């Protein structure tokens, strides 16, 4: 695990990252077993500061729509999925999904405790946004506001899925 | 989406899951779930730590990368597949109920694997479900459900890991199934 100060050695698209990228391209990316992999472009993505407001959701259920995935009705499932290691996203009012890869000082993002405990909450976060290949990735630097669970969907949907 | 539509999709997904369980070992594993924008795919790429890949443009083997922990974080970082065409796909789901794909991919950090699964090319977010994988084109695909074995090793046997998990129990005990203390389902 990295120390907190180590995270700041390379900024988004910084000189070090570009040098590393160049070295990697020059050397060719190591491949084994399966042919034709690793020769594609490798660019460090540029991030920008954003503030996002929305509901914390389970990425898989919410994006695929395989079940009702919002608010109180889905809270228990969202906890299952977050602890099961499925990435957590924030969905804003415009329908954008922001896949959270970092939250505050936590160096891990699989079942990160902070992410688990804010499932289904309405939050406003400050962070760094990086978009690549059809995904908006968000590195949350601060949870600026947490209104808790305010999307009361259980009266209509019950407990989704499989009851409690 | 209406409640009826939601229930139908859920039923379709469950049936697809059952079909997967019945598939013979080594056969093509990808099975449709009937999800909008889904594509059954076989993707070959390098297993990468998503944060590391985004910051360096490459992978966890990069010498000077400072947000690239060893072994892609040892199972504690979200992983993805970096294809030969340079596409980075977050691997968000495994072939186990309510589980991500990190447990399946982490042992192959920095290595090339072939994933058999679903690519959900939703305009809102393109996601990869890993149903099976292999490192040798001549070998059989291995079902991507390593999470279950690892969970059982740590917690013992349970019919439904998600209801038996101590961390889940602690969160639900604190805030309830609806996430609001004191708000309980009707009996």
Coordinates of C-alpha atoms in Angstrom, one line a residue, chain B:
Chain B
X1 CA -38.8 1.3 -15.7
X2 CA -41.9 -0.2 -14.2
X3 CA -41.9 -2.8 -11.4
X4 CA -43.1 -5.4 -13.9
X5 CA -40.3 -4.7 -16.3
X6 CA -37.8 -4.8 -13.5
X7 CA -39.1 -8.2 -12.4
X8 CA -38.9 -9.6 -15.9
X9 CA -35.3 -8.5 -16.3
X10 CA -34.4 -10.0 -13.0
X11 CA -36.0 -13.3 -14.0
X12 CA -34.2 -13.3 -17.3
X13 CA -30.9 -12.6 -15.5
X14 CA -31.5 -15.4 -13.0
X15 CA -32.3 -17.9 -15.8
X16 CA -29.2 -16.9 -17.6
X17 CA -27.2 -17.6 -14.4
X18 CA -28.7 -21.0 -14.1
X19 CA -27.8 -21.8 -17.7
X20 CA -24.3 -20.8 -17.0
X21 CA -24.1 -23.3 -14.1
X22 CA -25.2 -26.0 -16.5
X23 CA -22.6 -25.3 -19.2
X24 CA -20.0 -28.0 -19.6
X25 CA -16.5 -27.3 -18.4
X26 CA -14.3 -25.6 -21.1
X27 CA -17.2 -24.6 -23.3
X28 CA -17.7 -21.0 -24.3
X29 CA -18.9 -19.4 -21.1
X30 CA -20.4 -16.1 -22.3
X31 CA -24.2 -16.1 -21.8
X32 CA -26.5 -13.3 -22.5
X33 CA -28.4 -11.7 -19.7
X34 CA -30.8 -9.8 -21.8
X35 CA -29.3 -6.5 -20.7
X36 CA -29.8 -3.5 -22.9
X37 CA -26.6 -2.7 -24.8
X38 CA -24.9 -6.0 -23.9
X39 CA -22.5 -7.8 -26.3
X40 CA -21.2 -11.3 -25.7
X41 CA -17.5 -11.0 -26.1
X42 CA -14.2 -12.6 -25.9
X43 CA -11.6 -9.9 -25.1
X44 CA -7.9 -10.4 -24.8
X45 CA -6.0 -7.9 -22.8
X46 CA -3.7 -7.1 -20.0
X47 CA -4.9 -7.1 -16.4
X48 CA -4.3 -3.7 -14.9
X49 CA -5.1 -1.7 -11.8
X50 CA -7.5 1.0 -13.1
X51 CA -6.1 3.8 -11.1
X52 CA -2.6 2.9 -12.1
X53 CA -3.6 2.6 -15.8
X54 CA -5.4 5.9 -15.8
X55 CA -2.5 7.7 -14.2
X56 CA 0.3 6.2 -16.1
X57 CA -1.4 5.2 -19.3
X58 CA 0.2 1.8 -19.0
X59 CA 0.1 -0.8 -16.3
X60 CA 1.3 -1.9 -12.9
X61 CA 4.7 -3.0 -14.2
X62 CA 5.8 0.5 -15.0
X63 CA 8.9 1.4 -13.0
X64 CA 8.1 5.0 -12.0
X65 CA 4.5 4.7 -11.5
X66 CA 3.7 5.9 -8.0
X67 CA 0.0 4.9 -7.8
X68 CA 0.7 1.4 -8.9
X69 CA 0.9 -0.9 -5.8
X70 CA 2.5 -4.3 -6.2
X71 CA 0.3 -7.1 -7.6
X72 CA -2.3 -4.5 -8.5
X73 CA -3.1 -4.0 -4.9
X74 CA -3.4 -7.6 -3.9
X75 CA -7.1 -7.8 -4.4
X76 CA -7.9 -4.4 -2.9
X77 CA -8.0 -2.3 -6.1
X78 CA -10.5 -2.2 -8.9
X79 CA -9.0 -3.9 -12.0
X80 CA -9.6 -3.7 -15.7
X81 CA -8.6 -5.1 -19.0
X82 CA -6.3 -3.1 -21.3
X83 CA -6.8 -4.5 -24.8
X84 CA -4.3 -4.4 -27.6
X85 CA -6.3 -1.6 -29.2
X86 CA -5.7 0.5 -26.2
X87 CA -9.2 0.2 -24.8
X88 CA -9.5 0.2 -21.0
X89 CA -12.5 -1.7 -19.7
X90 CA -13.4 -1.8 -16.0
X91 CA -14.1 -5.3 -14.9
X92 CA -17.0 -4.7 -12.6
X93 CA -18.7 -8.0 -12.2
X94 CA -17.7 -11.7 -11.9
X95 CA -19.7 -14.8 -12.3
X96 CA -20.7 -14.9 -8.7
X97 CA -23.7 -13.3 -7.1
X98 CA -23.1 -9.7 -6.0
X99 CA -19.4 -10.0 -6.5
X100 CA -16.8 -8.0 -8.5
X101 CA -14.1 -9.5 -10.7
X102 CA -11.0 -8.5 -8.7
X103 CA -10.6 -11.9 -7.1
X104 CA -10.5 -13.5 -10.5
X105 CA -8.2 -11.0 -12.2
X106 CA -5.7 -10.1 -9.4
X107 CA -3.7 -13.3 -9.8
X108 CA -2.9 -12.2 -13.3
X109 CA -1.9 -8.7 -12.6
X110 CA 0.2 -7.4 -15.6
X111 CA -0.4 -10.6 -17.5
X112 CA -2.5 -11.2 -20.6
X113 CA -5.7 -13.0 -20.3
X114 CA -8.7 -13.8 -22.5
X115 CA -12.0 -12.9 -20.9
X116 CA -15.3 -14.5 -22.0
X117 CA -18.2 -12.4 -20.8
X118 CA -20.4 -9.5 -21.5
X119 CA -19.5 -6.0 -22.5
X120 CA -22.3 -3.6 -21.6
X121 CA -21.8 -0.7 -24.0
X122 CA -24.3 1.6 -22.3
X123 CA -23.8 5.2 -23.3
X124 CA -23.7 6.1 -19.6
X125 CA -20.8 3.7 -18.9
X126 CA -19.2 0.8 -20.7
X127 CA -18.8 -2.1 -18.3
X128 CA -17.2 -5.6 -18.5
X129 CA -18.7 -8.7 -16.8
X130 CA -16.1 -11.5 -16.5
X131 CA -17.9 -14.8 -16.8
X132 CA -14.8 -16.9 -17.5
X133 CA -11.1 -16.4 -18.3
X134 CA -8.0 -18.2 -19.5
X135 CA -4.3 -17.4 -20.1
X136 CA -3.7 -20.0 -22.7
X137 CA -5.7 -20.0 -25.9
X138 CA -5.5 -23.8 -25.9
X139 CA -6.8 -24.2 -22.4
X140 CA -10.4 -24.3 -21.2
X141 CA -12.0 -21.3 -19.8
X142 CA -12.2 -21.1 -16.0
X143 CA -15.4 -19.8 -14.5
X144 CA -14.9 -16.5 -12.8
X145 CA -16.2 -17.2 -9.4
X146 CA -13.0 -17.1 -7.3
X147 CA -14.6 -14.7 -4.9
X148 CA -16.8 -17.4 -3.5
X149 CA -13.9 -19.7 -2.8
X150 CA -11.9 -16.9 -1.1
X151 CA -14.9 -15.8 0.9
X152 CA -15.5 -19.4 2.1
X153 CA -11.9 -19.8 3.0
X154 CA -12.2 -16.7 5.2
X155 CA -15.7 -17.2 6.5
X156 CA -16.7 -20.8 6.2
X157 CA -19.5 -22.3 4.2
X158 CA -22.7 -20.4 3.6
X159 CA -25.6 -20.8 1.1
X160 CA -25.7 -17.1 0.4
X161 CA -22.4 -15.3 1.2
X162 CA -24.0 -11.9 1.0
X163 CA -26.4 -12.6 3.9
X164 CA -23.8 -14.4 6.0
X165 CA -21.0 -11.9 5.6
X166 CA -20.0 -10.3 8.9
X167 CA -19.3 -6.9 7.3
X168 CA -22.7 -6.9 5.6
X169 CA -24.3 -7.9 8.9
X170 CA -22.6 -5.0 10.7
X171 CA -23.7 -2.4 8.2
X172 CA -27.3 -3.6 8.1
X173 CA -27.4 -3.9 11.8
X174 CA -26.3 -0.3 12.1
X175 CA -28.6 1.3 9.5
X176 CA -31.2 -1.4 8.6
X177 CA -32.0 -2.9 5.2
X178 CA -33.3 0.5 4.0
X179 CA -30.3 2.4 5.2
X180 CA -32.3 4.5 7.6
X181 CA -32.1 3.6 11.3
X182 CA -35.5 2.6 12.7
X183 CA -37.1 2.1 9.3
X184 CA -38.1 -1.5 8.9
X185 CA -39.9 -3.6 6.3
X186 CA -43.5 -4.3 6.9
X187 CA -44.1 -7.7 8.4

